[in-house]
Amino acid sequence: MFMLLISLKTYTNLIFFLLLIGINGAWVYSRFRKNTDISLAPYIFLNLCLLIFWARTVAIECDESEHLHCAWLVSRGLIPFKDFWQHHSPLIWVFMSPFIKICKSSVSVFELSRAAAFAVSLANFFVGWLIARKCWEGKAGISVYLLIISSAAIFGQFCWLRPDLFMQFFLLAGIYCCLNIPGKKLSPALWTGIAFGLAESFIFKQYLILLAPLIIILRENHRLKPAKVFLYLSGIVLGCCPLIYYLVSRNIVYEFFFWVVRFNGKRLIFSNAFPLAISGLGVCGAYLLFKRCRSSGDIKPFIVLTFFCLSFLSSLTGLSPVPISGAGYYLSFWFIMCGIAGSGCRFLDVIHYFKSFRSRIFVFSVVPVLFVFPNIMLNMPRKGEAGFSENKKVIARLMDYCGDESCFAIVPFHPIFNFDATRLFLIWQRSFAMSLSSVKNDLLIRSIAADILNKRPAVIVYRIDGRLTVVDWLLNGWVSKEDYNKLLRFFEREYTVVKIGKEKFYIRNDKLGITASSQDTEDAADGKEE
């Protein structure tokens, strides 16, 4: 369950890890020899640099393209579930649609989305720090808090514009209000409910957190308990009102519950991988919160500890197994809770537990590296994988070819600002349709072959998951043998295979004539040779 997130299977990684320990050890040794305090600032700064580099270079992720494209579809009047398939709450696209509506068809939208995600994350970190200060009564350590947050920033995907970021903001705002629930005031219970209702309207991941205010209220020995419970539950309903209004006004209440609640609920699994260094400091902070609950009459440590534990349990829940590097998809909020709890740890005071000079050097040479090295590994280029700039070049060419016409493209290589010729545009939608009849039936509401032949999309992806697109459709039973032959003749007559970067696409012949360039001619020749 708990992982170091450090792969030392190759000699290169092992040597680099040991080299980093050696460099850090030399710096620590020089500080100790001069009787100078150790600072966490260099590690925080290094993590920040790694985060910026990662945000500027990491490949475009499927979630990025998916949410941008869905927001654009909503801005053009399309209705989720009815006009295009989804299993997420539509609130994020409704919120984004006014902004993406004014954006031009340009790959700069990806840079804007990452900058916006980073801005929202900074707001989340700030609210988290306010909670930490209030909980620890000014004794929270900003350096430990920033070390945990900066260490988790890449793993927690804080620079990708996903509904999780907005969920985090409203959950943290709710926790801040919840700190004021104990006492005679009634309004904090209402505001907490409103914030949590908004949070869960974006994405329903941290569902157990909804129980925390009830636990806190019922723990009180106060006659206002029924009123607080009523206001809290009423607040949740009020917070959900924007989502409810959208669902009712678009007549998609049933579809929402079918795909977002029922469909996702059937696929729940309980498994995750927690980074050891971040989790260790978080658990250490949780233990100190527990001790503080026992030794003082302050209720705030108990409140934060309750949220910490319920967040941990919620983070165990996922919809599908994910690789260790992607486990942060479900842990991003818990990382902030680790920062809040861990900020009460006197990280640098550990030095007093080691009498030996050598043991001090060893501990402070190795432990801080555990908070930095995973981010270095996540910045390592993967063999055969194109980076951010290469991805943007591919998508920019697709945008040029598509113009205002439809396309058949699979995220992340999608022109974003174009309608889809079929209902299929997500790689996991294809995976679900291969094994789940509900998704397959939704996919085939309209005939794929008829859509392609009638709409003549400007761009069609050449391969899907390693198989020729039309062969993939045939083998999955989505087109008949007769339609398969029609599509083959149609592609041969109307399209040319063009290699763009490392990807290949069918480009309609008239589009090649309109936007011809020497590069296009060479790419088209390469495609025909295959």
Coordinates of C-alpha atoms in Angstrom, one line a residue:
M1 CA 0.0 0.0 0.0
F2 CA 2.8 2.4 0.8
M3 CA 5.5 2.9 -1.8
L4 CA 8.8 4.7 -2.0
L5 CA 7.9 5.7 -5.6
I6 CA 11.6 5.3 -6.4
S7 CA 12.5 2.8 -9.1
L8 CA 16.0 1.6 -8.7
K9 CA 15.7 -1.3 -11.2
T10 CA 18.2 0.3 -13.6
Y11 CA 21.8 1.2 -12.8
T12 CA 21.2 4.7 -14.1
N13 CA 18.5 5.4 -11.5
L14 CA 20.5 3.8 -8.7
I15 CA 23.7 5.7 -9.5
F16 CA 21.7 9.0 -9.9
F17 CA 19.9 8.3 -6.6
L18 CA 23.2 7.7 -4.8
L19 CA 24.8 10.7 -6.4
L20 CA 22.0 12.9 -5.2
I21 CA 22.4 11.5 -1.7
G22 CA 26.1 12.2 -1.9
I23 CA 25.6 15.8 -3.0
N24 CA 23.0 16.4 -0.4
G25 CA 25.2 14.7 2.2
A26 CA 28.1 17.0 1.4
W27 CA 25.9 20.0 1.9
V28 CA 24.5 18.7 5.2
Y29 CA 28.0 17.8 6.4
S30 CA 29.2 21.4 5.7
R31 CA 26.2 22.8 7.6
F32 CA 26.8 20.6 10.6
R33 CA 30.5 21.3 10.7
K34 CA 29.8 25.0 10.9
N35 CA 27.0 24.4 13.5
T36 CA 24.5 26.0 11.0
D37 CA 20.9 25.1 10.9
I38 CA 19.6 22.9 8.1
S39 CA 17.0 24.6 5.9
L40 CA 14.2 22.9 3.9
A41 CA 14.2 25.8 1.4
P42 CA 16.6 24.2 -1.1
Y43 CA 14.4 21.1 -1.4
I44 CA 11.3 23.1 -1.7
F45 CA 12.9 25.3 -4.4
L46 CA 14.2 22.3 -6.3
N47 CA 10.7 20.7 -6.2
L48 CA 9.2 24.0 -7.5
C49 CA 11.7 24.0 -10.4
L50 CA 10.9 20.4 -11.2
L51 CA 7.2 21.2 -11.2
I52 CA 7.6 24.1 -13.6
F53 CA 9.8 22.0 -15.9
W54 CA 7.3 19.2 -15.8
A55 CA 4.3 21.5 -16.6
R56 CA 6.3 22.8 -19.6
T57 CA 7.4 19.5 -20.9
V58 CA 5.1 16.6 -19.9
A59 CA 3.0 15.1 -22.7
I60 CA -0.6 16.2 -23.0
E61 CA -2.7 13.9 -20.9
C62 CA -6.1 12.4 -21.9
D63 CA -7.9 14.2 -19.1
E64 CA -6.7 17.6 -20.3
S65 CA -8.0 17.1 -23.9
E66 CA -11.2 15.5 -22.7
H67 CA -12.3 18.3 -20.3
L68 CA -11.3 21.0 -22.7
H69 CA -13.2 19.4 -25.6
C70 CA -16.3 18.6 -23.5
A71 CA -16.3 22.2 -22.2
W72 CA -16.2 23.4 -25.9
L73 CA -19.0 21.0 -26.8
V74 CA -21.2 22.4 -24.0
S75 CA -20.3 25.9 -25.0
R76 CA -21.7 25.1 -28.5
G77 CA -25.0 23.9 -27.0
L78 CA -24.4 20.1 -26.9
I79 CA -25.9 18.2 -23.9
P80 CA -23.7 15.7 -22.0
F81 CA -24.9 12.1 -22.1
K82 CA -27.4 12.8 -24.8
D83 CA -25.2 14.4 -27.5
F84 CA -21.9 12.9 -26.4
W85 CA -20.9 10.1 -24.0
Q86 CA -19.5 10.8 -20.6
H87 CA -19.5 9.4 -17.1
H88 CA -18.3 12.5 -15.2
S89 CA -20.4 15.3 -13.7
P90 CA -20.9 18.0 -16.2
L91 CA -20.5 20.9 -13.8
I92 CA -16.8 21.4 -14.7
W93 CA -17.7 21.9 -18.4
V94 CA -20.5 24.2 -17.6
F95 CA -18.1 26.3 -15.5
M96 CA -15.4 26.3 -18.2
S97 CA -17.7 26.8 -21.2
P98 CA -17.8 30.6 -21.0
F99 CA -14.0 30.8 -21.0
I100 CA -13.4 28.3 -23.7
K101 CA -16.1 29.9 -25.9
I102 CA -14.0 33.0 -26.3
C103 CA -10.8 31.1 -27.0
K104 CA -9.5 30.9 -30.5
S105 CA -8.8 27.5 -32.1
S106 CA -5.2 27.3 -31.0
V107 CA -3.0 24.9 -29.1
S108 CA -2.3 27.8 -26.7
V109 CA -5.4 26.6 -24.9
F110 CA -3.3 23.8 -23.3
E111 CA -0.9 26.3 -21.9
L112 CA -3.8 28.5 -20.6
S113 CA -5.4 25.4 -19.0
R114 CA -2.2 24.5 -17.2
A115 CA -1.7 28.0 -16.0
A116 CA -5.3 28.1 -14.8
A117 CA -4.9 24.8 -13.0
F118 CA -1.7 26.1 -11.3
A119 CA -3.6 29.2 -10.2
V120 CA -6.4 27.1 -8.7
S121 CA -3.9 24.9 -7.0
L122 CA -2.2 27.9 -5.4
A123 CA -5.5 29.0 -4.0
N124 CA -6.0 25.5 -2.6
F125 CA -2.6 25.5 -1.0
F126 CA -3.3 28.9 0.6
V127 CA -6.6 27.7 2.1
G128 CA -4.9 24.6 3.3
W129 CA -2.3 26.7 5.0
L130 CA -5.0 28.8 6.7
I131 CA -6.5 25.6 8.1
A132 CA -3.1 24.4 9.3
R133 CA -2.5 27.7 11.1
K134 CA -5.9 27.7 12.7
C135 CA -5.6 24.0 13.8
W136 CA -2.0 24.3 15.1
E137 CA -2.7 27.8 16.6
G138 CA 0.3 29.4 14.9
K139 CA 2.7 26.5 15.6
A140 CA 2.4 25.1 12.1
G141 CA 5.6 25.0 10.2
I142 CA 5.4 26.7 6.7
S143 CA 8.6 25.0 5.6
V144 CA 7.3 21.4 6.3
Y145 CA 3.9 22.3 4.8
L146 CA 5.6 23.5 1.6
L147 CA 7.9 20.5 1.5
I148 CA 5.0 18.1 1.5
I149 CA 3.0 20.1 -1.0
S150 CA 5.9 20.7 -3.4
S151 CA 6.9 17.0 -3.2
A152 CA 3.3 16.0 -4.1
A153 CA 2.6 18.6 -6.7
I154 CA 3.6 16.5 -9.7
F155 CA 2.4 13.2 -8.4
G156 CA -0.9 14.9 -7.5
Q157 CA -1.3 16.3 -11.0
F158 CA -1.9 19.8 -9.7
C159 CA -1.2 21.4 -13.1
W160 CA -3.9 19.6 -15.0
L161 CA -7.2 21.3 -15.2
R162 CA -9.5 18.6 -13.8
P163 CA -12.7 18.7 -11.7
D164 CA -10.5 17.5 -8.7
L165 CA -9.0 21.0 -8.3
F166 CA -12.4 22.6 -7.8
M167 CA -13.5 19.8 -5.5
Q168 CA -10.4 20.4 -3.4
F169 CA -11.0 24.2 -3.2
F170 CA -14.6 23.8 -1.9
L171 CA -13.7 20.9 0.4
L172 CA -10.9 23.0 2.0
A173 CA -13.3 26.0 2.2
G174 CA -15.8 23.7 3.9
I175 CA -13.2 22.4 6.4
Y176 CA -12.2 25.9 7.2
C177 CA -15.9 26.7 8.0
C178 CA -16.2 23.4 9.9
L179 CA -13.6 24.5 12.4
N180 CA -16.2 27.1 13.6
I181 CA -19.1 24.6 13.9
P182 CA -18.5 23.9 17.6
G183 CA -20.2 26.6 19.7
K184 CA -23.4 28.6 19.6
K185 CA -23.1 29.8 16.0
L186 CA -25.4 28.1 13.4
S187 CA -24.1 29.7 10.2
P188 CA -20.8 27.6 10.0
A189 CA -22.9 24.4 9.6
L190 CA -24.8 25.9 6.7
W191 CA -21.7 27.3 4.9
T192 CA -19.9 24.0 5.4
G193 CA -22.8 22.1 3.7
I194 CA -22.9 24.6 0.8
A195 CA -19.1 24.2 0.2
F196 CA -19.3 20.4 0.4
G197 CA -22.3 20.3 -1.9
L198 CA -20.4 22.3 -4.5
A199 CA -17.3 20.2 -4.0
E200 CA -19.1 16.9 -4.6
S201 CA -21.0 18.4 -7.6
F202 CA -17.7 18.6 -9.4
I203 CA -16.6 15.1 -8.7
F204 CA -17.7 12.6 -6.1
K205 CA -14.3 11.2 -4.9
Q206 CA -14.0 12.3 -1.3
Y207 CA -17.4 11.1 -0.4
L208 CA -16.7 10.0 3.2
I209 CA -15.7 13.5 4.1
L210 CA -19.4 14.4 4.1
L211 CA -19.7 12.4 7.4
A212 CA -17.2 14.5 9.3
P213 CA -19.4 17.5 10.1
L214 CA -22.1 15.1 11.4
I215 CA -19.6 13.4 13.6
I216 CA -18.4 16.8 14.9
I217 CA -22.0 18.1 15.5
L218 CA -23.2 14.9 17.2
R219 CA -20.1 14.9 19.4
E220 CA -21.2 18.2 20.9
N221 CA -23.3 18.3 24.1
H222 CA -25.5 21.1 23.0
R223 CA -29.2 21.7 22.4
L224 CA -28.5 23.2 19.0
K225 CA -27.4 19.9 17.5
P226 CA -30.7 19.2 15.6
A227 CA -30.6 22.7 14.1
K228 CA -27.0 22.3 13.0
V229 CA -27.6 19.0 11.4
F230 CA -30.6 20.4 9.5
L231 CA -28.6 23.5 8.3
Y232 CA -25.7 21.3 7.3
L233 CA -27.8 18.9 5.2
S234 CA -29.7 21.9 3.8
G235 CA -26.4 23.5 2.9
I236 CA -25.4 20.4 0.9
V237 CA -28.7 20.6 -1.1
L238 CA -28.1 24.3 -1.7
G239 CA -24.5 23.6 -2.9
C240 CA -25.8 21.0 -5.3
C241 CA -28.4 23.4 -6.7
P242 CA -26.3 24.6 -9.7
L243 CA -25.8 21.0 -10.8
I244 CA -29.4 20.1 -10.2
Y245 CA -30.6 23.1 -12.1
Y246 CA -28.4 22.2 -15.1
L247 CA -29.5 18.6 -15.1
V248 CA -33.2 19.4 -14.8
S249 CA -33.1 22.2 -17.4
R250 CA -31.4 19.9 -19.9
N251 CA -33.6 16.9 -19.0
I252 CA -30.7 14.6 -18.2
V253 CA -31.4 13.7 -14.6
Y254 CA -31.8 10.0 -15.4
E255 CA -28.8 9.9 -17.6
F256 CA -26.7 11.6 -14.9
F257 CA -27.7 8.9 -12.3
F258 CA -27.2 6.1 -14.8
W259 CA -23.7 7.0 -16.0
V260 CA -22.2 9.0 -13.1
V261 CA -23.8 7.2 -10.1
R262 CA -24.8 3.7 -11.3
F263 CA -22.1 3.1 -14.0
N264 CA -19.2 4.3 -11.8
G265 CA -20.6 2.7 -8.7
K266 CA -20.5 -0.8 -10.3
R267 CA -16.8 -0.3 -11.1
L268 CA -15.5 0.7 -7.7
I269 CA -12.4 -1.0 -6.4
F270 CA -10.5 -0.5 -3.2
S271 CA -6.8 -0.2 -3.8
N272 CA -4.1 2.5 -4.1
A273 CA -0.4 3.2 -3.6
F274 CA 0.6 5.9 -1.1
P275 CA 4.0 7.6 -1.4
L276 CA 5.9 6.6 1.7
A277 CA 7.7 9.9 2.5
I278 CA 4.7 12.2 2.1
S279 CA 2.4 9.6 3.9
G280 CA 5.0 9.2 6.7
L281 CA 5.0 12.9 7.6
G282 CA 1.2 13.1 7.2
V283 CA 0.7 10.1 9.6
C284 CA 3.2 11.6 12.0
G285 CA 1.3 14.8 12.0
A286 CA -2.0 12.9 12.5
Y287 CA -0.4 11.2 15.6
L288 CA 0.5 14.6 17.0
L289 CA -3.0 15.8 16.3
F290 CA -4.3 12.8 18.3
K291 CA -2.0 13.6 21.2
R292 CA -3.1 17.2 21.1
C293 CA -6.7 16.1 21.2
R294 CA -6.0 14.1 24.4
S295 CA -3.9 16.8 26.1
S296 CA -5.9 19.9 25.4
G297 CA -9.6 20.9 25.3
D298 CA -9.3 22.3 21.8
I299 CA -11.7 20.7 19.3
K300 CA -9.8 21.9 16.2
P301 CA -7.2 19.1 16.2
F302 CA -10.0 16.5 16.4
I303 CA -11.8 18.1 13.5
V304 CA -8.7 18.0 11.3
L305 CA -7.8 14.5 12.4
T306 CA -11.4 13.3 11.5
F307 CA -11.1 14.8 8.0
F308 CA -7.6 13.3 7.6
C309 CA -8.8 9.8 8.4
L310 CA -11.9 10.0 6.3
S311 CA -9.9 11.4 3.4
F312 CA -7.5 8.5 3.6
L313 CA -10.4 6.0 3.5
S314 CA -12.0 7.8 0.6
S315 CA -8.6 7.8 -1.3
L316 CA -8.6 4.0 -1.2
T317 CA -11.6 4.0 -3.6
G318 CA -11.0 4.1 -7.3
L319 CA -12.7 3.2 -10.6
S320 CA -9.9 1.2 -12.1
P321 CA -6.4 -0.1 -11.2
V322 CA -3.8 2.6 -11.9
P323 CA 0.0 2.4 -12.1
I324 CA 2.0 3.7 -9.2
S325 CA 2.9 6.8 -11.1
G326 CA -0.8 7.5 -11.7
A327 CA -2.0 6.7 -8.2
G328 CA -2.0 10.5 -7.4
Y329 CA -5.2 10.7 -9.5
Y330 CA -7.1 9.6 -6.4
L331 CA -4.8 11.1 -3.8
S332 CA -4.4 14.7 -4.7
F333 CA -6.7 16.0 -1.9
W334 CA -5.2 13.7 0.7
F335 CA -1.8 15.1 -0.1
I336 CA -3.1 18.5 1.0
M337 CA -4.4 16.9 4.2
C338 CA -1.0 15.4 4.7
G339 CA 0.5 18.9 4.4
I340 CA -2.0 20.3 6.9
A341 CA -1.4 17.5 9.5
G342 CA 2.3 17.3 8.8
S343 CA 2.9 21.0 9.2
G344 CA 2.8 20.4 13.0
C345 CA 5.8 18.1 12.8
R346 CA 9.1 19.6 13.9
F347 CA 10.9 17.9 11.0
L348 CA 14.3 19.4 11.7
D349 CA 14.0 18.7 15.4
V350 CA 14.6 15.0 14.6
I351 CA 18.3 15.9 14.8
H352 CA 18.1 15.8 18.6
Y353 CA 17.1 12.1 18.6
F354 CA 20.5 11.2 17.1
K355 CA 23.5 11.5 19.4
S356 CA 26.0 10.3 16.8
F357 CA 27.3 12.8 14.3
R358 CA 27.5 10.1 11.6
S359 CA 23.9 9.1 12.2
R360 CA 22.7 12.7 11.8
I361 CA 24.6 13.0 8.6
F362 CA 23.1 9.8 7.2
V363 CA 19.5 10.6 8.1
F364 CA 19.6 14.2 6.7
S365 CA 21.4 13.0 3.6
V366 CA 18.8 10.4 2.7
V367 CA 15.4 11.5 4.1
P368 CA 15.1 14.9 2.3
V369 CA 16.1 13.2 -1.0
L370 CA 13.0 11.0 -0.7
F371 CA 10.9 14.1 -1.1
V372 CA 12.8 15.2 -4.2
F373 CA 13.9 12.2 -6.2
P374 CA 10.4 11.0 -7.2
N375 CA 9.8 14.3 -8.9
I376 CA 13.1 14.0 -10.7
M377 CA 12.0 10.5 -11.9
L378 CA 8.7 11.8 -13.1
N379 CA 10.5 14.4 -15.2
M380 CA 12.6 11.7 -16.9
P381 CA 11.7 11.3 -20.6
R382 CA 10.0 8.0 -21.4
K383 CA 11.3 6.0 -24.3
G384 CA 9.3 6.7 -27.4
E385 CA 7.0 9.2 -25.8
A386 CA 6.7 12.7 -27.3
G387 CA 6.7 15.7 -25.1
F388 CA 4.4 18.7 -24.7
S389 CA 5.8 20.7 -27.6
E390 CA 5.7 17.7 -30.0
N391 CA 2.1 17.0 -28.9
K392 CA 1.1 20.6 -29.5
K393 CA 2.6 20.5 -33.0
V394 CA 0.5 17.4 -33.9
I395 CA -2.7 19.0 -32.5
A396 CA -2.0 22.3 -34.3
R397 CA -1.7 20.5 -37.6
L398 CA -5.0 18.7 -36.9
M399 CA -6.6 22.0 -36.2
D400 CA -5.3 23.4 -39.5
Y401 CA -6.6 20.4 -41.4
C402 CA -10.0 20.3 -39.7
G403 CA -10.9 24.0 -39.9
D404 CA -14.6 24.2 -39.0
E405 CA -15.4 20.6 -40.1
S406 CA -15.9 17.4 -38.0
C407 CA -13.2 14.9 -37.2
F408 CA -12.8 11.4 -35.8
A409 CA -10.0 11.7 -33.3
I410 CA -9.2 10.1 -30.0
V411 CA -7.9 12.2 -27.1
P412 CA -5.3 13.4 -26.3
F413 CA -4.6 14.0 -30.0
H414 CA -7.8 15.9 -30.6
P415 CA -8.3 19.3 -32.2
I416 CA -10.6 20.3 -29.3
F417 CA -12.6 23.0 -31.2
N418 CA -14.2 20.6 -33.7
F419 CA -17.3 18.4 -33.5
D420 CA -16.9 14.6 -33.5
A421 CA -18.2 12.6 -36.5
T422 CA -19.2 9.7 -34.2
R423 CA -19.9 9.4 -30.5
L424 CA -16.5 7.8 -30.0
F425 CA -13.7 10.2 -28.9
L426 CA -12.3 8.7 -25.7
I427 CA -9.8 5.8 -25.5
W428 CA -11.4 4.4 -22.3
Q429 CA -14.8 4.8 -23.9
R430 CA -13.6 2.3 -26.5
S431 CA -12.3 0.0 -23.8
F432 CA -15.6 0.1 -22.0
A433 CA -17.5 -0.5 -25.2
M434 CA -15.4 -3.7 -25.8
S435 CA -16.6 -5.3 -22.6
L436 CA -19.7 -3.4 -21.4
S437 CA -23.0 -3.6 -23.3
S438 CA -24.3 -0.3 -21.9
V439 CA -21.4 1.7 -23.4
K440 CA -21.5 -0.3 -26.6
N441 CA -25.2 0.4 -27.0
D442 CA -24.6 4.1 -26.4
L443 CA -21.8 4.1 -28.9
L444 CA -24.0 2.5 -31.6
I445 CA -27.0 4.9 -31.1
R446 CA -25.8 6.2 -34.4
S447 CA -24.1 4.0 -37.1
I448 CA -20.4 4.6 -37.1
A449 CA -20.1 3.7 -40.8
A450 CA -23.1 6.0 -41.7
D451 CA -21.6 8.9 -39.7
I452 CA -18.2 8.6 -41.4
L453 CA -19.6 8.2 -44.9
N454 CA -22.2 11.0 -44.6
K455 CA -20.1 13.6 -42.6
R456 CA -16.8 13.0 -44.4
P457 CA -14.7 14.1 -41.5
A458 CA -11.6 16.1 -42.4
V459 CA -9.4 14.0 -40.1
I460 CA -9.7 10.4 -39.1
V461 CA -7.2 8.7 -36.7
Y462 CA -5.3 6.0 -38.6
R463 CA -4.8 3.5 -35.7
I464 CA -6.5 2.9 -32.4
D465 CA -4.5 1.1 -29.8
G466 CA -2.2 -0.3 -32.4
R467 CA -4.9 -1.5 -34.8
L468 CA -6.0 0.1 -38.0
T469 CA -9.1 2.1 -37.2
V470 CA -11.5 0.4 -39.6
V471 CA -10.2 -3.1 -38.6
D472 CA -10.7 -2.2 -34.9
W473 CA -14.3 -1.3 -35.7
L474 CA -14.9 -4.6 -37.5
L475 CA -13.3 -6.8 -34.9
N476 CA -15.3 -5.1 -32.2
G477 CA -18.5 -5.7 -34.1
W478 CA -19.2 -1.9 -34.5
V479 CA -19.4 -2.1 -38.3
S480 CA -20.7 -4.9 -40.5
K481 CA -18.5 -6.7 -43.1
E482 CA -20.4 -4.8 -45.8
D483 CA -19.8 -1.5 -44.1
Y484 CA -16.2 -2.4 -43.6
N485 CA -15.7 -2.9 -47.3
K486 CA -17.5 0.4 -48.1
L487 CA -15.2 2.2 -45.6
L488 CA -12.1 0.7 -47.1
R489 CA -13.0 1.9 -50.6
F490 CA -14.1 5.3 -49.1
F491 CA -10.8 5.8 -47.4
E492 CA -8.8 4.7 -50.4
R493 CA -10.7 7.1 -52.7
E494 CA -11.1 10.1 -50.4
Y495 CA -8.2 10.1 -48.0
T496 CA -4.4 10.0 -47.8
V497 CA -2.5 8.7 -44.8
V498 CA -0.4 11.5 -43.3
K499 CA 2.3 11.1 -40.7
I500 CA 2.3 14.0 -38.2
G501 CA 5.0 13.7 -35.7
K502 CA 4.9 10.1 -34.4
E503 CA 1.1 9.8 -35.2
K504 CA -0.7 8.9 -38.4
F505 CA -4.0 10.2 -39.6
Y506 CA -6.3 9.9 -42.6
I507 CA -6.5 13.4 -44.1
R508 CA -9.2 14.1 -46.7
N509 CA -7.6 14.7 -50.0
D510 CA -9.1 18.2 -50.6
K511 CA -7.7 19.3 -47.3
L512 CA -4.2 18.3 -48.4
G513 CA -4.7 20.4 -51.5
I514 CA -5.8 23.4 -49.5
T515 CA -3.1 23.4 -46.8
A516 CA -0.4 21.7 -48.8
S517 CA 3.2 22.2 -47.7
S518 CA 6.5 20.5 -48.4
Q519 CA 6.2 18.8 -45.0
D520 CA 2.6 17.6 -45.8
T521 CA 3.8 16.2 -49.1
E522 CA 6.6 14.3 -47.5
D523 CA 4.3 13.0 -44.7
A524 CA 1.7 11.9 -47.2
A525 CA 4.3 10.0 -49.2
D526 CA 5.4 8.2 -46.0
G527 CA 1.8 7.3 -45.2
K528 CA 1.2 5.9 -48.7
E529 CA 4.4 3.8 -48.5
E530 CA 3.1 2.1 -45.4

